[in-house]
Amino acid sequence: MILAVLQVMWLNLIRDRGALAMATVLPPVIFVIFAAIFSGTSGDDLQLRVAWVDLVNDDDTARLYERLAEDETLRLEAHTGATGLDDVRDLVRAGSVDAAIVLRGTLHDVEDGVPPILVIADDSRAIAGPMVAGRVQDAIGTGLPDVELSRTLAVVERMLGGFSAEQEQRLEAARAGASEGGGGAVGMESMPGQGGAVGGVNYYAGAVAMLFLLFASMQGAASVIEERQSGIVDRLLMGPGGHYVILAGKWLFLTLQGLLQVSLIFLVAWLGYGVDLFGNFGPWLLTTMMAAAAAGGLALALTAACGTRQQAQTISSFAVLLLSAIGGSMVPRFLMPGWLQDLGWITPNAWGIEAYQGIFWRGDTMVELAPYWGVLLGIALISFMSALVLAGRWSRT
């Protein structure tokens, strides 16, 4: 009997060529994508976007730039338009870069005790600041040893009251041949968000919300397959509106279901972690409605394209894993290789997460949030229209 059940299930899989192809092709594809993501978070593929703001522009800072440009973990972007620290902070807070390196004083200067290099990072990207600061310090120690020695000697000279002419001559020779150095040239500034909670909580509230929107929508949309197989859809198609009414009703349900789910997630974030939900209720509600509509539309389009429930289950699982992985619901996108960060913008997850980050962390205005809403709404409408087109064959079969 056991073998008979095994045989039946195996034959069903073989006869359903679509499900068979998905069951055999999609697993290795998922592996390749996840391998690229998770190897990039800790290996040589990790690339941080770093703004380079040189307010000094001398030979030493130029040498430091050349040294850091050779570091494959940093993607330096020179920003000549930034004239002060406030401009740089705005750049980092907006998420245009992961961190910023500001050269605000000559590298040899130790008079005022202020580090000449300042690394600015956002708390929502907690790992970026220390990593960039470490890379800068390493570049100075290995690429500019004369600078490190000069800074150390300047401190010693202040403590001793000066060097003699003979000591100066020896120190100059040592400075020219230096190969190692100390620290003190690099300072760090970490910017807190405006939402009350720590950056990780703000981020993963939105990330988990987008993940479960997709999961729940895919599960809810799968009921279309059962209704088609049981004949319910055939009876509904005889009524006014046809498949338009069926899909519109399901889209509305999936959107409202998503709104309820995300509400529960953010209520817990508000109660347990201090996320300022009710202080940003309007933008949050708009973002959630757009995100839920986008997830519902995608789920209906994928389901309408499938012929059997087994196909729908396989492709929906693949879609959720893929979109969530490259969209940032599992790992923050700034930890991914550059090509995956760019690819992530095709997913609703990336746009939804950035919208929630803008609301609860950066304090974006409605105008600044409008592009995220526009993209989510566009995904929702295009997906729903695709579902209508794909479901048109129901009336012809």
XYZ file of C-alpha atoms in Angstrom:
397
model
C 0.000 0.000 0.000
C 2.832 2.363 0.847
C 4.468 1.649 -2.488
C 1.166 2.237 -4.260
C 0.842 5.701 -2.693
C 4.452 6.438 -3.623
C 3.797 5.342 -7.214
C 0.669 7.484 -7.544
C 2.384 10.603 -6.261
C 5.402 9.997 -8.468
C 3.238 9.547 -11.561
C 1.310 12.725 -10.753
C 4.570 14.653 -10.530
C 5.906 13.230 -13.797
C 2.670 13.961 -15.678
C 2.626 17.560 -14.446
C 5.593 18.766 -16.473
C 5.377 22.295 -15.127
C 5.562 21.128 -11.526
C 8.339 18.675 -12.407
C 10.436 21.392 -14.029
C 9.939 23.712 -11.054
C 10.749 20.971 -8.548
C 14.035 20.141 -10.275
C 15.229 23.490 -11.644
C 14.248 25.949 -8.916
C 16.152 24.409 -5.948
C 19.631 24.884 -7.511
C 18.640 28.378 -8.666
C 17.654 29.272 -5.099
C 20.954 27.824 -3.841
C 23.009 29.960 -6.228
C 21.162 33.109 -5.196
C 21.420 32.428 -1.466
C 25.087 31.495 -1.815
C 25.750 34.832 -3.504
C 23.881 36.712 -0.777
C 25.274 35.043 2.317
C 28.837 34.659 1.057
C 28.797 38.349 0.231
C 27.884 39.338 3.787
C 31.152 38.046 5.227
C 33.539 37.506 2.366
C 35.480 39.463 -0.206
C 32.323 40.173 -2.223
C 30.990 42.568 0.419
C 31.053 46.096 -0.963
C 30.052 49.154 1.038
C 29.118 52.360 -0.738
C 31.227 55.042 0.905
C 31.119 58.783 0.253
C 34.539 60.460 0.104
C 34.438 64.103 1.195
C 37.875 65.752 1.130
C 37.822 69.198 2.757
C 41.643 69.402 2.782
C 42.785 68.287 -0.686
C 46.493 67.867 -0.041
C 49.022 65.207 -1.061
C 48.404 63.024 2.000
C 44.637 62.834 1.494
C 45.185 62.070 -2.191
C 47.511 59.204 -1.230
C 44.932 57.899 1.237
C 42.226 58.002 -1.426
C 44.391 56.008 -3.829
C 45.076 53.440 -1.122
C 41.400 53.028 -0.200
C 40.386 52.861 -3.869
C 42.348 49.609 -4.073
C 40.213 48.086 -1.303
C 37.629 45.833 -2.977
C 35.262 46.013 -0.004
C 34.739 49.765 -0.470
C 33.078 51.547 -3.362
C 34.333 55.100 -2.956
C 32.172 57.870 -4.366
C 33.775 61.314 -4.350
C 31.269 64.009 -3.349
C 32.705 67.404 -4.144
C 29.368 69.141 -3.623
C 29.312 68.470 0.132
C 30.682 71.553 1.876
C 30.183 70.602 5.523
C 29.306 67.847 7.949
C 25.567 68.566 7.750
C 25.581 67.846 4.012
C 27.385 64.573 4.621
C 24.988 63.566 7.400
C 22.034 64.173 5.079
C 23.701 61.983 2.458
C 24.159 59.092 4.892
C 20.721 59.426 6.472
C 19.036 59.383 3.065
C 20.624 55.993 2.398
C 22.499 57.214 -0.677
C 25.651 55.698 0.830
C 26.343 53.237 3.639
C 28.912 55.472 5.322
C 31.003 58.562 4.649
C 34.678 59.418 5.120
C 35.247 63.103 5.830
C 38.788 64.540 5.632
C 38.424 67.626 7.836
C 42.055 68.304 8.801
C 45.615 67.586 7.746
C 46.622 64.065 8.638
C 49.738 65.218 10.513
C 47.829 67.631 12.775
C 47.376 66.582 16.423
C 47.259 70.010 18.055
C 43.574 70.165 18.964
C 43.189 66.439 19.686
C 40.400 66.094 17.082
C 40.853 63.183 14.624
C 41.407 64.617 11.137
C 39.319 61.807 9.590
C 35.686 61.341 10.567
C 33.677 58.274 9.561
C 29.928 58.953 9.629
C 27.459 56.079 9.621
C 23.797 55.466 10.390
C 22.779 53.275 13.328
C 20.513 51.306 10.992
C 23.702 50.094 9.279
C 25.537 49.334 12.488
C 28.288 47.241 10.916
C 29.199 49.789 8.241
C 30.798 52.441 10.491
C 33.296 50.241 12.364
C 34.164 48.361 9.180
C 34.951 51.525 7.214
C 36.868 53.042 10.153
C 38.962 49.883 10.392
C 39.717 49.956 6.679
C 40.790 53.598 6.863
C 43.040 52.980 9.861
C 44.577 49.973 8.133
C 45.170 52.012 4.963
C 46.976 54.688 6.967
C 49.071 52.166 8.850
C 50.153 50.209 5.772
C 49.998 52.807 3.016
C 50.908 56.026 4.838
C 53.283 54.953 7.646
C 55.038 58.322 7.577
C 51.779 60.001 8.557
C 51.294 57.677 11.523
C 54.860 58.218 12.682
C 54.521 61.993 12.332
C 51.376 62.002 14.470
C 53.017 59.867 17.153
C 56.124 62.054 17.217
C 54.035 65.209 17.434
C 52.362 63.896 20.580
C 55.714 62.906 22.116
C 57.212 66.282 21.228
C 54.424 68.118 23.010
C 54.958 65.997 26.110
C 58.757 66.477 26.164
C 58.835 70.108 25.157
C 60.582 69.635 21.811
C 63.466 67.720 20.219
C 67.055 68.715 19.706
C 68.475 69.296 16.221
C 70.159 65.876 16.244
C 66.951 64.172 17.388
C 64.990 65.946 14.680
C 67.447 64.637 12.070
C 67.123 61.055 13.329
C 63.359 61.283 13.542
C 63.149 62.584 9.998
C 65.153 59.591 8.789
C 62.900 57.243 10.759
C 59.800 58.947 9.351
C 61.058 58.410 5.805
C 61.601 54.709 6.388
C 58.568 53.980 8.570
C 56.503 50.937 7.763
C 54.060 50.686 10.658
C 51.967 53.113 12.660
C 49.551 53.614 15.558
C 46.015 55.041 15.818
C 44.161 58.211 16.684
C 43.676 59.576 13.179
C 40.158 58.228 12.687
C 37.051 59.237 14.603
C 33.513 57.854 14.303
C 30.073 59.418 14.419
C 26.992 57.213 14.550
C 23.678 58.865 13.767
C 20.546 57.679 15.621
C 17.202 57.560 13.885
C 14.117 59.642 14.553
C 11.665 56.829 15.298
C 12.499 56.126 18.922
C 13.517 52.467 18.466
C 16.911 51.079 17.572
C 17.775 50.803 13.891
C 17.528 47.009 13.719
C 13.987 46.978 15.112
C 12.806 49.644 12.684
C 14.382 47.810 9.787
C 13.118 44.324 10.538
C 9.596 45.500 11.343
C 9.315 46.533 7.706
C 11.338 43.589 6.411
C 9.228 40.974 8.199
C 6.047 42.800 7.189
C 6.966 42.545 3.503
C 7.949 38.888 3.894
C 4.626 37.880 5.450
C 2.621 39.973 3.015
C 4.016 37.806 0.229
C 3.577 34.532 2.131
C -0.032 35.219 3.101
C -0.969 36.550 -0.334
C 0.466 33.520 -2.101
C -1.449 31.181 0.211
C -4.674 33.122 -0.200
C -4.405 33.339 -3.978
C -3.886 29.584 -4.235
C -7.581 29.117 -3.477
C -8.243 30.111 -7.093
C -6.758 26.797 -8.231
C -9.039 24.779 -5.938
C -12.093 26.756 -7.019
C -11.264 26.144 -10.673
C -10.837 22.410 -10.115
C -14.057 22.126 -8.095
C -16.108 24.039 -10.684
C -16.874 27.039 -8.471
C -15.119 29.397 -10.880
C -17.185 28.068 -13.804
C -20.393 28.923 -11.980
C -19.117 32.367 -10.996
C -18.077 33.085 -14.575
C -21.713 32.797 -15.605
C -22.575 35.782 -13.440
C -22.105 39.491 -14.253
C -18.501 40.635 -14.505
C -16.975 37.201 -15.070
C -13.397 36.706 -13.982
C -12.960 40.459 -13.387
C -15.277 40.304 -10.393
C -13.639 37.131 -9.053
C -10.125 38.540 -9.143
C -11.139 41.999 -7.898
C -12.840 40.462 -4.876
C -9.839 38.302 -4.086
C -7.437 41.255 -4.559
C -9.471 43.342 -2.123
C -9.497 40.500 0.417
C -5.727 39.937 0.141
C -5.084 43.666 0.564
C -7.227 43.915 3.705
C -5.728 40.693 5.074
C -2.257 42.152 4.549
C -3.257 45.361 6.297
C -4.370 43.349 9.322
C -1.162 41.310 9.438
C 1.156 44.304 9.143
C -0.903 46.143 11.774
C -0.232 43.333 14.232
C 3.506 43.387 13.486
C 3.800 47.112 14.044
C 1.584 47.053 17.127
C 4.060 44.643 18.704
C 6.932 46.868 17.558
C 5.191 49.869 19.142
C 4.371 48.135 22.423
C 7.608 46.220 22.863
C 10.255 48.345 21.166
C 9.025 51.919 21.020
C 8.465 52.242 17.265
C 6.512 55.472 16.812
C 3.552 53.956 14.983
C 0.815 56.429 15.880
C 3.077 59.445 15.393
C 3.464 58.344 11.760
C 0.101 56.652 11.276
C -0.879 58.336 7.997
C 2.311 57.545 6.027
C 2.421 54.075 7.581
C -1.176 53.338 6.508
C -0.522 54.466 2.926
C 2.677 52.410 2.708
C 0.978 49.321 4.120
C -1.998 49.567 1.774
C 0.293 49.968 -1.259
C 2.545 47.107 -0.156
C -0.392 44.790 0.561
C -1.970 45.598 -2.808
C 1.347 44.906 -4.575
C 1.763 41.559 -2.801
C -1.842 40.586 -3.566
C -1.520 41.512 -7.218
C 1.700 39.532 -7.627
C 0.160 36.498 -5.930
C -2.892 36.557 -8.189
C -0.777 36.952 -11.325
C 1.432 33.989 -10.425
C -1.543 31.828 -9.488
C -3.433 32.701 -12.671
C -0.404 31.586 -14.675
C -0.374 28.123 -13.070
C -2.433 25.203 -14.245
C -2.338 23.043 -11.106
C -2.086 23.562 -7.373
C 1.261 21.790 -7.290
C 2.649 24.270 -9.817
C 1.223 27.153 -7.797
C 2.742 25.890 -4.537
C 6.187 25.447 -6.058
C 6.348 28.725 -7.919
C 4.855 30.722 -5.039
C 7.434 29.327 -2.606
C 10.171 30.153 -5.084
C 8.835 33.667 -5.625
C 8.570 34.434 -1.905
C 12.079 33.157 -1.185
C 13.602 34.926 -4.172
C 11.908 38.300 -3.700
C 12.488 38.295 0.053
C 16.133 37.311 -0.259
C 17.249 39.851 -2.846
C 14.779 42.482 -1.614
C 16.285 42.690 1.874
C 13.704 40.880 4.013
C 16.271 38.287 5.121
C 19.571 40.172 5.007
C 19.983 43.975 4.760
C 20.777 44.833 1.171
C 23.858 46.912 2.013
C 25.581 43.661 3.050
C 25.033 42.120 -0.397
C 27.315 42.338 -3.440
C 26.756 45.444 -5.529
C 25.027 43.644 -8.394
C 22.525 42.078 -5.989
C 21.831 45.445 -4.367
C 20.923 46.836 -7.777
C 18.873 43.754 -8.645
C 16.919 44.149 -5.408
C 15.140 47.221 -6.766
C 12.968 45.008 -8.981
C 11.278 43.586 -5.871
C 8.406 45.108 -3.875
C 10.308 44.183 -0.712
C 13.067 46.708 -1.355
C 10.626 49.552 -2.038
C 8.431 48.674 0.932
C 11.352 48.378 3.351
C 12.824 51.681 2.193
C 9.434 53.347 2.646
C 9.128 52.059 6.216
C 12.727 53.123 6.896
C 11.929 56.559 5.560
C 8.921 56.841 7.876
C 10.293 55.438 11.123
C 14.032 56.046 10.857
C 14.890 58.914 8.533
C 11.760 60.980 9.132
C 11.056 61.503 5.419
C 8.353 63.889 4.291
C 5.348 62.828 2.209
C 7.056 64.175 -0.902
C 10.164 62.091 -0.208
C 8.034 58.986 0.340
C 5.992 59.502 -2.836
C 8.424 57.637 -5.162
C 8.217 54.499 -2.994
C 4.427 54.649 -2.974
C 4.376 55.219 -6.721
C 6.471 52.137 -7.431
C 4.419 49.932 -5.083
C 1.193 51.163 -6.645
C 2.628 50.529 -10.108
C 3.563 46.960 -9.145
C 0.076 46.413 -7.747
C -1.721 47.680 -10.869
C 0.550 45.963 -13.396
C 0.352 42.665 -11.509
C -3.430 42.813 -11.208
C -3.837 43.646 -14.906
C -1.533 40.726 -15.740
C -3.705 38.470 -13.593
C -6.797 39.624 -15.480
C -5.152 38.878 -18.829
C -3.960 35.444 -17.708
C -7.335 34.608 -16.210
C -9.077 35.490 -19.468
C -8.489 31.940 -20.644
C -10.882 30.708 -17.918
C -13.768 32.007 -20.013
C -12.460 30.198 -23.093
C -11.939 26.773 -21.514
